[in-house]
């Protein structure tokens, strides 16, 4: 198998309903067989299963991760923890959820309690809370970091079947925040909360000529900021949000807490760029017409308007479509120079742009293995959608390969739950606590039961 085929596998488009093979969500990798899946109904049952089983164990979660993160051998166990979900407890400052609770349920429960997390949400809400934390999932805004940074306590069943609760303030709590599923099986997470805030999000389109300065200014001036860089057209589309005014909040409440659009007709300044981007996507995916979820990720920018709503309504807007998604976090201080380097590289090579570059910045994370560990970080996101026949645009993949190489050279750290080429990174250099994490992992799971053919070598070399 070629390196590209290993990193970016083709998608299986026809899977028989009675097939015993179990695939990840994107259907580009088999992670095991259905008969290997165990579904414990309680934490105690999970403990018994671990003590009585042999071999390696991986939690499948929402199966959103690349297959290598989830795959186990035929004699090993795959865990479906969907029974260990839902709200378990709450007090005035925090709420505890089962580790397998989907983020959409977490966000819905908090909103109903007039609360929210201090962190901005990940855009894909079907992922589980434990899975989102384990991979370093984040939103946008320098005043916050990853979802894992809002954890106060993380309860795990360890590889020997015992239970341990990691509590904020303990020396090894930062290891448990982003754990890659290698320390234990998360059964419950206590999250700190704050009163629900209503935001007004201003949307605009401007030239990318001064992106190097603009991006830092937007993120310093607004608590929440997200941008899309349409490199072919040298345009930026950005969303900057601040706390809504009293009048805006009253309009939102009067509308039954539904998103309020401020301008009736909308701004059409991005429409031509959207049409051009859609033409590229249609060609690359071989999908004709205007159907397909992947196209809605761009068409929603047409005739854009400012809006008022809660943080989840405004920023948890991801549309789950099978794709190759690469996201690399780089030190915020180096971001202007990196943007200039990308501009120069683009001007020299004119690569094929399948989709705009997504830019999100966050504050420093306390988690040892967070891509934003110990430093404010700018995340560069890149997407290539699968075609109807399961293939991928080779031009689009070439762009992903080259831009990841560039960002890795600048000290970039990849999002653990997305696609990346592990050979490009010296983990010990980019993660100062790498050896401390490995030592704790060896202490808690000396036999490597919570690993697999990818995780074990990753944490051994």
Short mmCIF file of C-alpha atoms in Angstrom, two decimals:
data_model
loop_
_atom_site.label_atom_id
_atom_site.label_comp_id
_atom_site.label_asym_id
_atom_site.label_seq_id
_atom_site.Cartn_x
_atom_site.Cartn_y
_atom_site.Cartn_z
CA UNK A 1 0.00 0.00 0.00
CA UNK A 2 1.35 3.44 -0.94
CA UNK A 3 1.89 6.07 1.72
CA UNK A 4 -0.92 8.23 0.33
CA UNK A 5 -3.32 5.28 0.28
CA UNK A 6 -2.45 4.51 3.89
CA UNK A 7 -2.96 8.09 5.02
CA UNK A 8 -6.04 8.84 2.90
CA UNK A 9 -7.85 5.54 2.23
CA UNK A 10 -10.68 5.22 -0.26
CA UNK A 11 -14.21 4.96 1.07
CA UNK A 12 -16.35 1.84 0.80
CA UNK A 13 -19.65 2.93 -0.71
CA UNK A 14 -21.44 -0.43 -0.70
CA UNK A 15 -21.48 -2.43 2.53
CA UNK A 16 -23.93 -5.30 2.86
CA UNK A 17 -26.27 -4.99 5.89
CA UNK A 18 -25.40 -8.50 7.07
CA UNK A 19 -21.63 -7.97 6.73
CA UNK A 20 -19.88 -8.75 10.01
CA UNK A 21 -17.17 -6.19 9.28
CA UNK A 22 -17.35 -3.06 11.43
CA UNK A 23 -16.23 0.15 9.73
CA UNK A 24 -15.43 3.58 11.06
CA UNK A 25 -17.95 6.34 10.41
CA UNK A 26 -16.36 7.46 7.14
CA UNK A 27 -16.32 3.83 5.93
CA UNK A 28 -12.70 4.14 4.85
CA UNK A 29 -11.26 1.64 7.36
CA UNK A 30 -12.41 -1.58 8.97
CA UNK A 31 -11.93 -1.34 12.73
CA UNK A 32 -12.92 -4.89 13.58
CA UNK A 33 -15.91 -7.22 13.42
CA UNK A 34 -19.38 -6.68 14.82
CA UNK A 35 -19.13 -9.81 16.95
CA UNK A 36 -16.19 -8.24 18.80
CA UNK A 37 -18.34 -5.40 20.14
CA UNK A 38 -19.26 -5.56 23.82
CA UNK A 39 -21.93 -3.24 25.26
CA UNK A 40 -21.67 -3.04 29.06
CA UNK A 41 -24.81 -1.66 30.69
CA UNK A 42 -23.02 -0.16 33.70
CA UNK A 43 -19.61 0.79 34.98
CA UNK A 44 -19.56 -2.34 37.17
CA UNK A 45 -20.28 -4.50 34.13
CA UNK A 46 -17.48 -2.75 32.28
CA UNK A 47 -15.10 -3.54 35.14
CA UNK A 48 -16.04 -7.23 35.03
CA UNK A 49 -15.64 -7.34 31.26
CA UNK A 50 -12.13 -5.91 31.46
CA UNK A 51 -11.08 -8.31 34.22
CA UNK A 52 -12.44 -11.34 32.43
CA UNK A 53 -11.27 -10.50 28.90
CA UNK A 54 -7.86 -10.84 27.33
CA UNK A 55 -6.00 -8.89 24.67
CA UNK A 56 -6.44 -5.27 23.72
CA UNK A 57 -9.49 -3.05 24.18
CA UNK A 58 -10.57 0.04 22.25
CA UNK A 59 -13.66 2.21 22.68
CA UNK A 60 -15.44 2.88 19.38
CA UNK A 61 -17.32 6.02 20.46
CA UNK A 62 -18.92 7.68 17.44
CA UNK A 63 -16.31 6.03 15.16
CA UNK A 64 -15.42 9.44 13.71
CA UNK A 65 -11.66 9.01 14.08
CA UNK A 66 -9.39 7.56 11.38
CA UNK A 67 -9.49 3.78 11.48
CA UNK A 68 -5.97 3.38 12.82
CA UNK A 69 -7.03 5.02 16.10
CA UNK A 70 -9.80 2.44 16.63
CA UNK A 71 -8.76 -0.79 14.93
CA UNK A 72 -8.03 -3.94 16.97
CA UNK A 73 -7.14 -7.49 15.99
CA UNK A 74 -9.73 -10.23 15.66
CA UNK A 75 -9.10 -11.62 19.15
CA UNK A 76 -9.46 -8.23 20.86
CA UNK A 77 -12.48 -6.29 22.18
CA UNK A 78 -14.31 -3.23 20.87
CA UNK A 79 -16.42 -1.35 23.42
CA UNK A 80 -19.71 0.39 22.77
CA UNK A 81 -20.31 2.54 25.87
CA UNK A 82 -23.52 4.17 24.70
CA UNK A 83 -25.30 2.96 27.85
CA UNK A 84 -22.93 5.07 29.96
CA UNK A 85 -24.32 8.41 28.81
CA UNK A 86 -26.57 11.20 29.96
CA UNK A 87 -26.53 13.72 32.79
CA UNK A 88 -25.48 12.15 36.09
CA UNK A 89 -25.28 15.05 38.58
CA UNK A 90 -25.07 18.83 38.88
CA UNK A 91 -24.47 21.63 41.32
CA UNK A 92 -24.29 25.41 40.97
CA UNK A 93 -20.86 25.35 39.32
CA UNK A 94 -20.68 22.06 37.40
CA UNK A 95 -22.52 19.26 35.61
CA UNK A 96 -21.44 15.61 35.38
CA UNK A 97 -22.14 13.56 32.23
CA UNK A 98 -21.46 9.99 31.23
CA UNK A 99 -18.38 9.78 29.04
CA UNK A 100 -20.35 8.43 26.08
CA UNK A 101 -22.80 11.35 26.05
CA UNK A 102 -22.94 12.94 22.58
CA UNK A 103 -21.88 16.58 22.60
CA UNK A 104 -25.25 17.62 21.19
CA UNK A 105 -26.89 16.18 24.32
CA UNK A 106 -24.34 17.92 26.56
CA UNK A 107 -25.03 21.26 24.88
CA UNK A 108 -28.79 20.78 24.93
CA UNK A 109 -28.81 19.89 28.63
CA UNK A 110 -26.66 22.86 29.56
CA UNK A 111 -28.80 25.27 27.54
CA UNK A 112 -31.96 24.02 29.22
CA UNK A 113 -30.26 24.80 32.56
CA UNK A 114 -29.30 28.30 31.30
CA UNK A 115 -25.65 27.30 31.45
CA UNK A 116 -22.78 26.82 29.03
CA UNK A 117 -19.17 25.72 28.97
CA UNK A 118 -16.47 28.37 28.99
CA UNK A 119 -15.03 26.65 25.92
CA UNK A 120 -16.42 27.19 22.46
CA UNK A 121 -17.97 24.01 21.03
CA UNK A 122 -16.51 21.66 18.49
CA UNK A 123 -18.44 21.98 15.25
CA UNK A 124 -19.44 18.30 15.00
CA UNK A 125 -21.86 17.52 17.82
CA UNK A 126 -22.40 13.79 17.20
CA UNK A 127 -19.02 12.97 18.76
CA UNK A 128 -19.00 11.75 22.35
CA UNK A 129 -17.79 13.87 25.23
CA UNK A 130 -15.00 11.43 26.12
CA UNK A 131 -13.91 11.12 22.49
CA UNK A 132 -13.88 14.88 21.97
CA UNK A 133 -11.74 15.34 25.07
CA UNK A 134 -9.37 12.46 24.26
CA UNK A 135 -8.50 13.97 20.87
CA UNK A 136 -8.23 17.63 21.88
CA UNK A 137 -11.41 18.90 20.19
CA UNK A 138 -11.71 22.69 20.40
CA UNK A 139 -13.68 25.67 19.20
CA UNK A 140 -12.49 29.20 18.56
CA UNK A 141 -11.50 32.19 20.67
CA UNK A 142 -8.33 33.14 22.54
CA UNK A 143 -10.24 33.46 25.82
CA UNK A 144 -10.83 29.68 25.93
CA UNK A 145 -9.20 26.46 24.81
CA UNK A 146 -10.28 22.84 24.29
CA UNK A 147 -13.35 21.15 25.73
CA UNK A 148 -10.99 19.10 27.91
CA UNK A 149 -9.89 22.30 29.65
CA UNK A 150 -13.36 22.62 31.19
CA UNK A 151 -13.11 19.27 32.99
CA UNK A 152 -12.97 19.31 36.79
CA UNK A 153 -12.90 15.53 37.23
CA UNK A 154 -12.49 12.58 34.87
CA UNK A 155 -13.55 9.12 36.02
CA UNK A 156 -11.90 6.15 34.33
CA UNK A 157 -11.94 2.38 34.51
CA UNK A 158 -8.29 1.37 34.24
CA UNK A 159 -6.75 -1.54 32.37
CA UNK A 160 -6.88 -3.79 35.48
CA UNK A 161 -10.60 -3.11 36.02
CA UNK A 162 -10.13 -0.70 38.92
CA UNK A 163 -11.64 2.79 38.98
CA UNK A 164 -9.76 6.04 39.36
CA UNK A 165 -11.01 9.61 39.34
CA UNK A 166 -8.55 12.23 38.09
CA UNK A 167 -9.26 15.56 39.78
CA UNK A 168 -8.17 19.01 38.64
CA UNK A 169 -5.18 20.12 40.67
CA UNK A 170 -3.61 16.66 40.84
CA UNK A 171 -0.17 16.37 39.25
CA UNK A 172 -1.26 13.96 36.51
CA UNK A 173 -4.70 15.47 35.76
CA UNK A 174 -3.31 17.19 32.61
CA UNK A 175 -2.48 13.73 31.23
CA UNK A 176 -6.08 12.56 31.61
CA UNK A 177 -7.54 15.59 29.84
CA UNK A 178 -6.31 14.56 26.37
CA UNK A 179 -5.44 10.88 26.75
CA UNK A 180 -5.87 9.31 23.27
CA UNK A 181 -7.84 6.60 25.09
CA UNK A 182 -4.53 5.19 26.34
CA UNK A 183 -4.82 5.74 30.11
CA UNK A 184 -8.24 4.35 30.90
CA UNK A 185 -11.85 4.13 29.75
CA UNK A 186 -13.73 7.32 30.60
CA UNK A 187 -17.09 6.66 32.23
CA UNK A 188 -17.92 10.13 33.61
CA UNK A 189 -16.73 13.72 33.28
CA UNK A 190 -17.53 16.67 35.53
CA UNK A 191 -17.49 19.94 33.60
CA UNK A 192 -17.38 23.42 35.08
CA UNK A 193 -20.11 25.70 33.77
CA UNK A 194 -21.01 29.36 33.67
CA UNK A 195 -24.26 31.28 33.07
CA UNK A 196 -25.56 31.07 29.50
CA UNK A 197 -24.45 34.02 27.40
CA UNK A 198 -26.14 35.24 24.23
CA UNK A 199 -23.85 36.43 21.44
CA UNK A 200 -24.17 38.57 18.36
CA UNK A 201 -22.01 37.33 15.50
CA UNK A 202 -20.87 39.81 12.87
CA UNK A 203 -20.09 38.28 9.48
CA UNK A 204 -18.04 39.95 6.78
CA UNK A 205 -15.96 39.36 3.67
CA UNK A 206 -12.70 41.23 3.08
CA UNK A 207 -9.50 40.93 1.09
CA UNK A 208 -6.87 38.54 2.43
CA UNK A 209 -4.12 41.06 1.65
CA UNK A 210 -3.70 41.92 5.33
CA UNK A 211 -4.74 38.57 6.81
CA UNK A 212 -1.52 38.34 8.81
CA UNK A 213 -2.53 41.37 10.90
CA UNK A 214 -6.29 40.99 10.65
CA UNK A 215 -6.45 37.48 12.10
CA UNK A 216 -4.63 38.46 15.28
CA UNK A 217 -6.66 41.65 15.62
CA UNK A 218 -9.98 39.82 15.24
CA UNK A 219 -9.00 37.28 17.85
CA UNK A 220 -7.78 39.93 20.27
CA UNK A 221 -10.85 42.13 19.84
CA UNK A 222 -13.55 39.46 20.03
CA UNK A 223 -14.10 36.57 22.46
CA UNK A 224 -15.07 34.27 19.55
CA UNK A 225 -13.67 34.45 16.03
CA UNK A 226 -13.57 32.07 13.07
CA UNK A 227 -12.40 32.63 9.50
CA UNK A 228 -12.42 30.92 6.11
CA UNK A 229 -9.65 31.77 3.64
CA UNK A 230 -10.69 31.46 -0.02
CA UNK A 231 -7.14 31.48 -1.33
CA UNK A 232 -8.00 31.37 -5.05
CA UNK A 233 -9.97 34.62 -4.76
CA UNK A 234 -7.75 36.18 -2.07
CA UNK A 235 -10.83 36.64 0.12
CA UNK A 236 -11.63 36.10 3.79
CA UNK A 237 -15.00 35.32 5.29
CA UNK A 238 -14.96 35.84 9.04
CA UNK A 239 -17.32 35.56 11.98
CA UNK A 240 -16.61 37.73 15.02
CA UNK A 241 -18.89 37.42 18.03
CA UNK A 242 -19.36 39.42 21.23
CA UNK A 243 -21.94 39.42 24.00
CA UNK A 244 -25.28 40.61 22.67
CA UNK A 245 -26.70 43.97 23.71
CA UNK A 246 -29.82 44.17 25.87
CA UNK A 247 -31.97 44.95 22.82
CA UNK A 248 -30.50 42.05 20.85
CA UNK A 249 -31.02 39.68 23.74
CA UNK A 250 -34.63 40.80 24.13
CA UNK A 251 -35.28 40.19 20.43
CA UNK A 252 -33.77 36.72 20.80
CA UNK A 253 -35.98 35.89 23.79
CA UNK A 254 -39.06 37.30 22.04
CA UNK A 255 -38.34 34.99 19.10
CA UNK A 256 -38.47 31.92 21.34
CA UNK A 257 -34.69 31.64 21.64
CA UNK A 258 -34.32 31.01 17.93
CA UNK A 259 -31.45 32.58 15.99
CA UNK A 260 -32.23 36.18 15.02
CA UNK A 261 -31.04 37.37 11.60
CA UNK A 262 -30.27 41.10 11.59
CA UNK A 263 -30.42 41.95 7.88
CA UNK A 264 -33.31 40.87 5.73
CA UNK A 265 -31.59 40.71 2.33
CA UNK A 266 -28.09 39.71 3.37
CA UNK A 267 -24.64 40.51 1.99
CA UNK A 268 -23.96 39.01 -1.44
CA UNK A 269 -20.27 40.02 -1.68
CA UNK A 270 -19.13 36.40 -1.33
CA UNK A 271 -21.59 34.85 -3.77
CA UNK A 272 -19.29 34.71 -6.82
CA UNK A 273 -16.57 33.08 -4.74
CA UNK A 274 -19.09 30.56 -3.43
CA UNK A 275 -20.10 29.68 -6.99
CA UNK A 276 -16.47 29.13 -7.95
CA UNK A 277 -15.80 26.99 -4.88
CA UNK A 278 -18.90 24.90 -5.58
CA UNK A 279 -17.73 24.34 -9.15
CA UNK A 280 -14.42 22.96 -7.82
CA UNK A 281 -16.23 20.74 -5.33
CA UNK A 282 -18.66 19.42 -7.94
CA UNK A 283 -15.78 18.54 -10.23
CA UNK A 284 -13.78 16.87 -7.47
CA UNK A 285 -16.66 14.86 -6.00
CA UNK A 286 -18.38 14.02 -9.30
CA UNK A 287 -21.67 14.94 -7.64
CA UNK A 288 -23.89 16.92 -9.98
CA UNK A 289 -26.66 19.37 -9.16
CA UNK A 290 -26.90 21.19 -5.84
CA UNK A 291 -27.58 18.23 -3.59
CA UNK A 292 -25.20 16.84 -1.03
CA UNK A 293 -24.47 17.89 2.54
CA UNK A 294 -20.91 18.87 1.70
CA UNK A 295 -22.13 21.69 -0.52
CA UNK A 296 -24.21 23.15 2.32
CA UNK A 297 -20.98 23.87 4.20
CA UNK A 298 -20.29 26.53 1.54
CA UNK A 299 -23.75 27.59 0.36
CA UNK A 300 -24.61 28.74 3.90
CA UNK A 301 -22.20 31.67 3.27
CA UNK A 302 -24.39 32.97 0.45
CA UNK A 303 -26.19 36.25 1.30
CA UNK A 304 -24.79 36.10 4.83
CA UNK A 305 -26.19 38.19 7.69
CA UNK A 306 -25.25 39.08 11.24
CA UNK A 307 -27.04 36.87 13.76
CA UNK A 308 -27.80 36.64 17.48
CA UNK A 309 -28.05 33.36 19.38
CA UNK A 310 -26.37 31.19 21.97
CA UNK A 311 -22.85 29.86 21.43
CA UNK A 312 -24.04 26.43 20.28
CA UNK A 313 -26.54 27.80 17.78
CA UNK A 314 -23.90 30.07 16.25
CA UNK A 315 -20.75 27.94 16.28
CA UNK A 316 -21.77 24.28 16.52
CA UNK A 317 -22.59 24.31 12.82
CA UNK A 318 -20.62 21.40 11.44
CA UNK A 319 -22.23 19.10 8.88
CA UNK A 320 -21.02 15.52 9.22
CA UNK A 321 -20.02 14.35 5.74
CA UNK A 322 -17.35 11.71 4.98
CA UNK A 323 -14.14 13.59 4.33
CA UNK A 324 -10.42 13.75 4.82
CA UNK A 325 -9.95 16.47 7.42
CA UNK A 326 -6.47 17.68 8.35
CA UNK A 327 -6.04 20.25 11.11
CA UNK A 328 -2.69 21.46 12.40
CA UNK A 329 -2.22 23.83 15.34
CA UNK A 330 0.77 26.21 15.22
CA UNK A 331 2.02 28.71 17.81
CA UNK A 332 -0.06 31.88 17.56
CA UNK A 333 3.10 34.01 17.66
CA UNK A 334 4.35 32.35 14.47
CA UNK A 335 1.03 32.57 12.63
CA UNK A 336 1.63 35.80 10.65
CA UNK A 337 4.91 34.43 9.30
CA UNK A 338 3.23 31.11 8.46
CA UNK A 339 0.42 32.88 6.58
CA UNK A 340 3.02 34.78 4.56
CA UNK A 341 4.78 31.50 3.80
CA UNK A 342 1.53 29.88 2.61
CA UNK A 343 0.81 32.90 0.40
CA UNK A 344 4.26 32.67 -1.16
CA UNK A 345 3.97 28.91 -1.66
CA UNK A 346 0.54 29.32 -3.26
CA UNK A 347 1.80 32.05 -5.60
CA UNK A 348 4.68 29.83 -6.73
CA UNK A 349 2.79 26.56 -7.18
CA UNK A 350 -0.87 27.51 -7.70
CA UNK A 351 -2.16 24.32 -6.03
CA UNK A 352 -5.70 23.14 -6.59
CA UNK A 353 -7.97 24.44 -3.81
CA UNK A 354 -10.76 22.00 -3.06
CA UNK A 355 -12.11 23.96 -0.08
CA UNK A 356 -11.25 27.16 1.82
CA UNK A 357 -8.69 27.03 4.63
CA UNK A 358 -10.41 27.19 8.01
CA UNK A 359 -8.71 29.32 10.68
CA UNK A 360 -9.54 29.03 14.38
CA UNK A 361 -7.43 30.27 17.28
CA UNK A 362 -7.58 29.23 20.93
CA UNK A 363 -5.88 30.06 24.17
CA UNK A 364 -3.29 27.78 25.75
CA UNK A 365 -4.42 24.39 27.03
CA UNK A 366 -3.33 22.80 30.31
CA UNK A 367 -3.57 19.29 28.83
CA UNK A 368 -0.16 17.73 28.19
CA UNK A 369 -1.10 16.32 24.78
CA UNK A 370 -3.42 19.06 23.58
CA UNK A 371 -2.28 20.57 20.26
CA UNK A 372 -2.60 23.90 22.12
CA UNK A 373 -0.56 22.72 25.13
CA UNK A 374 1.02 25.64 26.98
CA UNK A 375 0.65 28.16 24.15
CA UNK A 376 -2.02 30.17 22.33
CA UNK A 377 -2.52 28.37 19.06
CA UNK A 378 -3.89 28.95 15.56
CA UNK A 379 -5.44 25.90 13.93
CA UNK A 380 -5.27 25.61 10.14
CA UNK A 381 -7.99 23.26 8.86
CA UNK A 382 -8.15 21.58 5.43
CA UNK A 383 -10.89 19.40 3.95
CA UNK A 384 -11.23 17.09 0.94
CA UNK A 385 -14.65 15.49 0.51
CA UNK A 386 -15.16 12.00 -0.87
CA UNK A 387 -16.68 11.57 -4.31
CA UNK A 388 -19.81 9.48 -4.78
CA UNK A 389 -17.70 6.48 -5.80
CA UNK A 390 -15.52 6.71 -2.67
CA UNK A 391 -12.53 8.26 -4.42
CA UNK A 392 -10.68 11.46 -3.52
CA UNK A 393 -9.39 14.35 -5.60
CA UNK A 394 -5.69 13.64 -6.13
CA UNK A 395 -5.02 17.36 -6.56
CA UNK A 396 -6.78 18.03 -3.28
CA UNK A 397 -4.73 15.35 -1.52
CA UNK A 398 -1.52 16.76 -2.96
CA UNK A 399 -2.41 20.10 -1.41
CA UNK A 400 -3.06 18.46 1.98
CA UNK A 401 0.29 16.67 1.84
CA UNK A 402 2.28 19.76 0.97
CA UNK A 403 0.60 22.11 3.41
CA UNK A 404 0.93 19.61 6.29
CA UNK A 405 4.63 19.37 5.51
CA UNK A 406 4.91 23.16 5.66
CA UNK A 407 3.05 23.42 8.98
CA UNK A 408 4.95 20.54 10.56
CA UNK A 409 8.20 22.32 9.75
CA UNK A 410 6.89 25.30 11.72
CA UNK A 411 6.35 23.27 14.90
CA UNK A 412 2.74 22.35 14.14
CA UNK A 413 0.83 19.79 16.20
CA UNK A 414 -1.93 17.75 14.50
CA UNK A 415 -5.44 17.28 15.84
CA UNK A 416 -5.36 13.71 17.17
CA UNK A 417 -8.81 12.76 15.89
CA UNK A 418 -8.21 13.87 12.31
CA UNK A 419 -5.82 12.79 9.55
CA UNK A 420 -2.09 13.42 9.72
CA UNK A 421 1.21 11.86 8.72
CA UNK A 422 2.87 10.78 11.97
CA UNK A 423 6.25 10.55 10.26
CA UNK A 424 6.38 14.34 9.98
CA UNK A 425 6.44 14.94 13.75
CA UNK A 426 9.01 14.54 16.50
CA UNK A 427 6.55 14.09 19.36
CA UNK A 428 9.14 14.54 22.07
CA UNK A 429 10.17 17.91 20.61
CA UNK A 430 6.70 19.37 20.14
CA UNK A 431 5.23 18.01 23.39
CA UNK A 432 7.41 18.85 26.43
CA UNK A 433 5.43 16.42 28.62
CA UNK A 434 5.58 13.53 26.13
CA UNK A 435 7.79 11.34 28.31
CA UNK A 436 5.78 12.15 31.43
CA UNK A 437 2.62 11.00 29.63
CA UNK A 438 4.31 7.80 28.46
CA UNK A 439 5.53 7.08 31.98
CA UNK A 440 2.01 7.45 33.41
CA UNK A 441 0.59 5.30 30.65
CA UNK A 442 3.14 2.56 31.39
CA UNK A 443 2.25 2.77 35.07
CA UNK A 444 -1.52 2.55 34.53
CA UNK A 445 -1.46 0.06 31.64
CA UNK A 446 1.86 -1.82 31.71
CA UNK A 447 0.58 -4.49 29.31
CA UNK A 448 -0.73 -1.97 26.78
CA UNK A 449 -4.26 -3.36 26.85
CA UNK A 450 -5.74 0.02 25.89
CA UNK A 451 -3.55 0.32 22.81
CA UNK A 452 -3.55 -1.11 19.32
CA UNK A 453 -1.15 -1.40 16.39
CA UNK A 454 -1.04 2.37 16.09
CA UNK A 455 -1.29 3.69 19.66
CA UNK A 456 1.24 1.24 21.15
CA UNK A 457 4.18 2.11 18.85
CA UNK A 458 3.25 5.80 19.05
CA UNK A 459 3.73 5.80 22.82
CA UNK A 460 6.66 3.38 22.86
CA UNK A 461 9.13 4.85 20.39
#
